[in-house]
Amino acid sequence: MKKQNINLYLASPRGFCAGVDRAVKIVEETIKKFGSPVYVRHEIVHNKDVVNSLAKIGAVFVEEVNEAPVDRPIIFSAHGVAKSVINEANQRKMISIDATCPLVTKVHNETVRHYNLGRHILLVGHKNHPEVTGTMGQVPKEFVTLIETEADALNVKVSETNKIAYATQTTLSLDDTAAILKILKSRFPDIKGPNSEDICYATTNRQTAVKSMAKLCDIILVIGAQNSSNSLRLVEVAIAHGVKVAKLIPDIETLEEFLNTFEAHTTPNIGLTAGASAPETLVQVLISKLKKNFEVNLLDHEVTKENVKFNLPKMLR
């Protein structure tokens, strides 16, 4: 039986961003310097394959600082942590290494700056996401309000409307965030924001690539974990821009299930991308799986080049 033809558009850029790359290297270099085990608070990035590969070389993942012994290094994840977490590690006299993405650190610093200037901060983001928890934990909780939706933006009450600022989670949808900020700026003309937008370059670039592929593709597959905010946003962006089917592929089993139900009588155009915490190895595995089932015409779909690099902490250089 002849294999069906498909056009596979491969998004570029895709996969690991500079912040994720740095966080993974921090764990690897900490193990090289201090031996194993080293402890990591929360998943270093939201991807099981990455977490499992680091566990194999000596990383132990814990939920809280007090689950790690005081005589071993503790690493804080790329999503950032509240000040209370850093204080706890300091009180226990632990060696702590911060793998927070520098772009998240920028949001932390802005939040603290607004607080120091007496402003109430409206943080646009998703409740319980570790990045949001970390950002909200930079200042006393009564000085920050979470805005998740346009309805929240319309209904939020602030006592001093001339003393407010906003910040955003770095992995949001550009379009959704723009709609929320438009409401906040029209309600509070004096609201202060960041000098440059908080949504990170990698989130922006991956979403731009998906929007561009959406014009060409019937289906878009996004490799990424179910708890990865930036990967989930890529699926939403694809659907919002007219793709009939957009699917998150967290593992090979999900891909197999998808391929089993996949039928198309014409040559379909499939777009493939990966969230900022998904390694390129998963992209290549998925391509080889598709090649087993289909005659694949692979097309590189590059929208921009990325050459951002972040330095490792001084302790590890």
Tab-separated table of C-alpha atoms in Angstrom:
chain	number	residue	atom	x	y	z
A	1	MET	CA	0.000	0.000	0.000
A	2	LYS	CA	1.410	3.350	-1.073
A	3	LYS	CA	2.177	5.800	1.731
A	4	GLN	CA	0.166	8.991	1.728
A	5	ASN	CA	2.036	12.224	0.988
A	6	ILE	CA	2.146	14.990	3.598
A	7	ASN	CA	3.847	18.366	3.605
A	8	LEU	CA	5.480	18.887	6.995
A	9	TYR	CA	6.278	22.508	7.817
A	10	LEU	CA	8.921	22.677	10.537
A	11	ALA	CA	8.708	25.914	12.551
A	12	SER	CA	11.870	27.837	13.206
A	13	PRO	CA	12.552	28.985	15.842
A	14	ARG	CA	11.131	26.205	18.010
A	15	GLY	CA	12.025	24.311	21.163
A	16	PHE	CA	14.565	25.332	23.794
A	17	CYS	CA	14.926	29.054	24.460
A	18	ALA	CA	18.046	30.635	25.995
A	19	GLY	CA	16.489	30.635	29.507
A	20	VAL	CA	15.681	26.906	29.394
A	21	ASP	CA	19.054	26.092	27.862
A	22	ARG	CA	20.768	28.021	30.680
A	23	ALA	CA	18.673	26.325	33.408
A	24	VAL	CA	19.501	22.827	32.124
A	25	LYS	CA	23.222	23.723	31.888
A	26	ILE	CA	23.117	25.082	35.456
A	27	VAL	CA	21.948	21.684	36.740
A	28	GLU	CA	24.599	19.853	34.671
A	29	GLU	CA	27.414	22.189	35.755
A	30	THR	CA	26.346	22.100	39.427
A	31	ILE	CA	26.561	18.279	39.341
A	32	LYS	CA	30.028	18.530	37.733
A	33	LYS	CA	31.231	20.990	40.374
A	34	PHE	CA	29.629	19.564	43.552
A	35	GLY	CA	29.031	15.922	42.607
A	36	SER	CA	25.656	14.237	42.952
A	37	PRO	CA	23.076	14.454	44.282
A	38	VAL	CA	22.114	18.077	43.804
A	39	TYR	CA	18.583	19.138	44.655
A	40	VAL	CA	16.234	21.108	42.415
A	41	ARG	CA	13.137	22.822	43.766
A	42	HIS	CA	10.280	21.990	41.361
A	43	GLU	CA	10.791	20.787	37.788
A	44	ILE	CA	13.726	22.798	36.415
A	45	VAL	CA	11.593	23.340	33.276
A	46	HIS	CA	8.192	21.930	32.363
A	47	ASN	CA	9.254	18.858	30.455
A	48	LYS	CA	9.362	15.264	31.724
A	49	ASP	CA	12.089	14.137	29.288
A	50	VAL	CA	14.396	16.936	30.449
A	51	VAL	CA	13.633	16.240	34.128
A	52	ASN	CA	14.178	12.484	33.699
A	53	SER	CA	17.492	12.935	31.864
A	54	LEU	CA	18.772	15.234	34.634
A	55	ALA	CA	17.558	12.791	37.316
A	56	LYS	CA	19.692	10.083	35.649
A	57	ILE	CA	22.875	12.128	36.179
A	58	GLY	CA	22.158	12.994	39.820
A	59	ALA	CA	19.473	15.707	40.101
A	60	VAL	CA	16.830	15.117	42.777
A	61	PHE	CA	13.602	17.091	42.333
A	62	VAL	CA	11.787	18.262	45.460
A	63	GLU	CA	8.757	20.467	46.030
A	64	GLU	CA	10.164	22.504	48.926
A	65	VAL	CA	13.582	23.578	50.194
A	66	ASN	CA	13.188	21.689	53.502
A	67	GLU	CA	12.986	18.369	51.611
A	68	ALA	CA	16.659	18.766	50.644
A	69	PRO	CA	19.546	18.124	53.068
A	70	VAL	CA	21.355	21.261	54.245
A	71	ASP	CA	24.773	20.016	53.076
A	72	ARG	CA	23.831	19.706	49.368
A	73	PRO	CA	23.274	22.483	46.788
A	74	ILE	CA	19.708	23.546	45.978
A	75	ILE	CA	18.798	24.955	42.546
A	76	PHE	CA	15.768	27.178	41.938
A	77	SER	CA	13.897	26.474	38.692
A	78	ALA	CA	13.799	28.621	35.549
A	79	HIS	CA	10.340	29.909	36.527
A	80	GLY	CA	11.712	31.840	39.513
A	81	VAL	CA	10.779	31.685	43.199
A	82	ALA	CA	9.338	33.922	45.898
A	83	LYS	CA	11.762	35.768	48.172
A	84	SER	CA	10.604	33.571	51.076
A	85	VAL	CA	12.055	30.497	49.300
A	86	ILE	CA	15.498	32.128	48.924
A	87	ASN	CA	15.342	33.278	52.560
A	88	GLU	CA	14.588	29.729	53.704
A	89	ALA	CA	17.650	28.351	51.868
A	90	ASN	CA	19.800	31.152	53.362
A	91	GLN	CA	18.518	30.441	56.882
A	92	ARG	CA	19.459	26.784	56.413
A	93	LYS	CA	22.932	27.971	55.220
A	94	MET	CA	22.570	25.989	51.986
A	95	ILE	CA	24.484	26.602	48.780
A	96	SER	CA	21.705	27.916	46.564
A	97	ILE	CA	21.971	28.468	42.821
A	98	ASP	CA	19.348	30.489	40.985
A	99	ALA	CA	18.379	29.152	37.533
A	100	THR	CA	15.600	31.724	37.102
A	101	CYS	CA	15.399	32.886	33.493
A	102	PRO	CA	16.929	36.396	33.287
A	103	LEU	CA	13.740	37.614	31.587
A	104	VAL	CA	11.711	36.467	34.608
A	105	THR	CA	14.265	38.140	36.907
A	106	LYS	CA	13.606	41.354	34.926
A	107	VAL	CA	9.884	41.087	35.819
A	108	HIS	CA	10.805	40.450	39.492
A	109	ASN	CA	13.015	43.557	39.533
A	110	GLU	CA	10.299	45.702	37.933
A	111	THR	CA	7.729	44.444	40.441
A	112	VAL	CA	10.010	45.354	43.360
A	113	ARG	CA	10.749	48.762	41.797
A	114	HIS	CA	7.009	49.560	41.514
A	115	TYR	CA	6.466	48.431	45.115
A	116	ASN	CA	9.326	50.654	46.313
A	117	LEU	CA	7.657	53.584	44.532
A	118	GLY	CA	4.422	52.909	46.421
A	119	ARG	CA	2.506	51.444	43.470
A	120	HIS	CA	-0.017	48.595	43.541
A	121	ILE	CA	0.913	45.991	40.916
A	122	LEU	CA	-1.589	44.310	38.588
A	123	LEU	CA	0.065	41.091	37.426
A	124	VAL	CA	-1.345	39.607	34.213
A	125	GLY	CA	-0.872	35.835	34.353
A	126	HIS	CA	-2.253	32.406	35.245
A	127	LYS	CA	-3.056	31.524	38.842
A	128	ASN	CA	-0.797	28.869	40.421
A	129	HIS	CA	1.703	28.898	37.559
A	130	PRO	CA	5.122	28.760	39.274
A	131	GLU	CA	6.322	31.896	37.489
A	132	VAL	CA	3.314	33.865	38.741
A	133	THR	CA	3.728	32.483	42.276
A	134	GLY	CA	7.380	33.583	42.208
A	135	THR	CA	6.622	37.080	40.896
A	136	MET	CA	3.799	37.647	43.391
A	137	GLY	CA	6.198	36.528	46.127
A	138	GLN	CA	8.602	39.418	45.443
A	139	VAL	CA	6.439	41.927	47.360
A	140	PRO	CA	3.953	41.790	50.278
A	141	LYS	CA	0.813	40.100	48.980
A	142	GLU	CA	-1.501	43.066	49.584
A	143	PHE	CA	0.485	45.054	46.975
A	144	VAL	CA	-0.184	42.756	44.027
A	145	THR	CA	-3.421	41.602	42.327
A	146	LEU	CA	-3.574	38.820	39.732
A	147	ILE	CA	-5.421	39.588	36.477
A	148	GLU	CA	-6.227	36.412	34.526
A	149	THR	CA	-8.947	37.539	32.125
A	150	GLU	CA	-10.470	40.563	30.401
A	151	ALA	CA	-13.305	40.343	32.955
A	152	ASP	CA	-10.743	40.659	35.789
A	153	ALA	CA	-9.315	43.734	34.058
A	154	LEU	CA	-12.781	45.281	33.777
A	155	ASN	CA	-13.693	44.591	37.416
A	156	VAL	CA	-10.483	45.082	39.409
A	157	LYS	CA	-10.771	47.753	42.118
A	158	VAL	CA	-7.755	49.874	43.051
A	159	SER	CA	-7.874	52.478	45.841
A	160	GLU	CA	-5.304	54.900	44.377
A	161	THR	CA	-5.647	54.888	40.591
A	162	ASN	CA	-2.638	57.188	40.173
A	163	LYS	CA	-0.394	54.705	41.992
A	164	ILE	CA	-0.635	51.489	39.989
A	165	ALA	CA	1.571	49.520	37.626
A	166	TYR	CA	1.285	46.326	35.626
A	167	ALA	CA	3.594	43.402	34.868
A	168	THR	CA	2.967	40.214	32.899
A	169	GLN	CA	3.937	36.559	33.008
A	170	THR	CA	6.562	35.991	30.284
A	171	THR	CA	4.849	33.035	28.556
A	172	LEU	CA	1.401	34.443	27.760
A	173	SER	CA	-0.386	34.782	24.428
A	174	LEU	CA	0.526	38.141	22.887
A	175	ASP	CA	-3.014	38.676	21.584
A	176	ASP	CA	-4.791	37.841	24.858
A	177	THR	CA	-2.387	40.005	26.840
A	178	ALA	CA	-2.819	42.933	24.445
A	179	ALA	CA	-6.603	42.795	24.968
A	180	ILE	CA	-6.213	42.805	28.781
A	181	LEU	CA	-3.668	45.650	28.739
A	182	LYS	CA	-5.909	47.713	26.474
A	183	ILE	CA	-8.663	47.527	29.131
A	184	LEU	CA	-6.282	48.360	31.994
A	185	LYS	CA	-4.793	51.330	30.136
A	186	SER	CA	-8.232	52.720	29.247
A	187	ARG	CA	-9.501	52.312	32.838
A	188	PHE	CA	-6.302	53.590	34.480
A	189	PRO	CA	-4.625	56.179	32.209
A	190	ASP	CA	-1.830	56.698	34.787
A	191	ILE	CA	-0.885	53.007	34.979
A	192	LYS	CA	2.864	52.409	34.678
A	193	GLY	CA	4.253	49.488	32.699
A	194	PRO	CA	7.627	47.994	31.868
A	195	ASN	CA	9.979	49.918	29.558
A	196	SER	CA	9.822	46.996	27.139
A	197	GLU	CA	7.178	44.276	27.121
A	198	ASP	CA	7.567	41.409	29.602
A	199	ILE	CA	6.483	38.641	27.230
A	200	CYS	CA	9.741	36.975	26.311
A	201	TYR	CA	11.328	37.035	22.855
A	202	ALA	CA	11.102	33.228	22.563
A	203	THR	CA	7.371	33.159	23.369
A	204	THR	CA	6.835	35.949	20.818
A	205	ASN	CA	8.906	34.230	18.107
A	206	ARG	CA	7.285	30.813	18.568
A	207	GLN	CA	3.801	32.350	18.446
A	208	THR	CA	4.722	34.385	15.331
A	209	ALA	CA	5.920	31.195	13.592
A	210	VAL	CA	2.648	29.419	14.448
A	211	LYS	CA	0.537	32.352	13.180
A	212	SER	CA	2.505	32.259	9.937
A	213	MET	CA	2.171	28.444	9.584
A	214	ALA	CA	-1.570	28.677	10.332
A	215	LYS	CA	-2.032	30.282	6.890
A	216	LEU	CA	-0.474	27.215	5.228
A	217	CYS	CA	-1.469	24.251	7.416
A	218	ASP	CA	-4.577	22.154	8.089
A	219	ILE	CA	-3.067	20.706	11.266
A	220	ILE	CA	-0.473	22.023	13.732
A	221	LEU	CA	1.264	19.720	16.198
A	222	VAL	CA	2.924	21.292	19.248
A	223	ILE	CA	5.471	19.245	21.185
A	224	GLY	CA	5.286	20.263	24.835
A	225	ALA	CA	4.195	19.253	28.328
A	226	GLN	CA	0.619	19.577	29.555
A	227	ASN	CA	1.777	21.962	32.325
A	228	SER	CA	3.893	24.098	29.961
A	229	SER	CA	2.246	27.508	29.648
A	230	ASN	CA	4.088	28.540	26.487
A	231	SER	CA	3.256	25.218	24.736
A	232	LEU	CA	-0.449	25.469	25.613
A	233	ARG	CA	-0.487	29.040	24.273
A	234	LEU	CA	0.932	27.787	20.927
A	235	VAL	CA	-2.058	25.433	20.556
A	236	GLU	CA	-4.478	28.284	21.373
A	237	VAL	CA	-2.738	30.669	18.944
A	238	ALA	CA	-2.954	28.070	16.132
A	239	ILE	CA	-6.713	27.627	16.651
A	240	ALA	CA	-7.295	31.385	16.990
A	241	HIS	CA	-5.602	31.855	13.605
A	242	GLY	CA	-7.816	29.401	11.764
A	243	VAL	CA	-6.148	25.979	11.921
A	244	LYS	CA	-8.759	23.189	11.895
A	245	VAL	CA	-6.805	20.919	14.248
A	246	ALA	CA	-4.096	21.941	16.727
A	247	LYS	CA	-2.842	19.313	19.132
A	248	LEU	CA	-0.447	19.271	22.066
A	249	ILE	CA	1.905	16.265	21.847
A	250	PRO	CA	3.378	15.691	25.325
A	251	ASP	CA	4.680	12.178	24.518
A	252	ILE	CA	5.027	9.533	21.814
A	253	GLU	CA	1.865	7.734	23.002
A	254	THR	CA	-0.203	10.844	22.242
A	255	LEU	CA	1.354	11.028	18.776
A	256	GLU	CA	0.562	7.328	18.162
A	257	GLU	CA	-3.073	7.915	19.217
A	258	PHE	CA	-3.268	10.920	16.908
A	259	LEU	CA	-1.811	8.990	13.944
A	260	ASN	CA	-4.260	6.117	14.508
A	261	THR	CA	-7.236	8.453	14.130
A	262	PHE	CA	-5.668	10.534	11.364
A	263	GLU	CA	-7.213	10.144	7.921
A	264	ALA	CA	-6.900	12.548	5.032
A	265	HIS	CA	-7.660	11.890	1.393
A	266	THR	CA	-5.787	14.881	0.012
A	267	THR	CA	-2.170	15.794	0.768
A	268	PRO	CA	-2.468	17.508	4.151
A	269	ASN	CA	-0.211	20.325	5.259
A	270	ILE	CA	0.990	19.708	8.804
A	271	GLY	CA	2.864	22.275	10.888
A	272	LEU	CA	5.235	21.104	13.614
A	273	THR	CA	6.636	23.210	16.439
A	274	ALA	CA	7.851	22.755	20.016
A	275	GLY	CA	7.389	24.810	23.154
A	276	ALA	CA	10.354	26.604	24.732
A	277	SER	CA	10.968	23.780	27.233
A	278	ALA	CA	10.796	20.891	24.713
A	279	PRO	CA	14.128	19.432	23.547
A	280	GLU	CA	14.947	19.042	19.840
A	281	THR	CA	15.354	15.271	20.326
A	282	LEU	CA	11.543	15.017	20.709
A	283	VAL	CA	11.036	16.924	17.447
A	284	GLN	CA	13.309	14.481	15.607
A	285	VAL	CA	11.583	11.445	17.153
A	286	LEU	CA	8.223	12.807	16.013
A	287	ILE	CA	9.518	13.433	12.471
A	288	SER	CA	10.860	9.868	12.233
A	289	LYS	CA	7.472	8.504	13.437
A	290	LEU	CA	5.673	10.520	10.765
A	291	LYS	CA	8.122	9.222	8.130
A	292	LYS	CA	7.200	5.629	9.061
A	293	ASN	CA	3.537	6.315	8.359
A	294	PHE	CA	3.738	8.854	5.513
A	295	GLU	CA	5.758	10.052	2.558
A	296	VAL	CA	7.010	13.259	4.227
A	297	ASN	CA	7.978	16.365	2.281
A	298	LEU	CA	9.900	18.337	4.946
A	299	LEU	CA	9.751	22.147	4.589
A	300	ASP	CA	11.696	24.495	6.855
A	301	HIS	CA	9.473	27.395	7.934
A	302	GLU	CA	11.768	30.031	9.422
A	303	VAL	CA	10.316	33.360	10.573
A	304	THR	CA	13.339	34.763	12.415
A	305	LYS	CA	16.791	33.775	13.680
A	306	GLU	CA	17.457	33.520	17.409
A	307	ASN	CA	20.936	34.113	18.769
A	308	VAL	CA	20.202	35.009	22.405
A	309	LYS	CA	22.577	33.526	25.009
A	310	PHE	CA	22.472	33.968	28.783
A	311	ASN	CA	25.558	33.600	31.001
A	312	LEU	CA	25.727	31.008	33.750
A	313	PRO	CA	25.874	32.277	37.357
A	314	LYS	CA	29.387	33.390	38.418
A	315	MET	CA	29.731	30.401	40.757
A	316	LEU	CA	29.574	28.026	37.757
A	317	ARG	CA	31.608	29.933	35.164
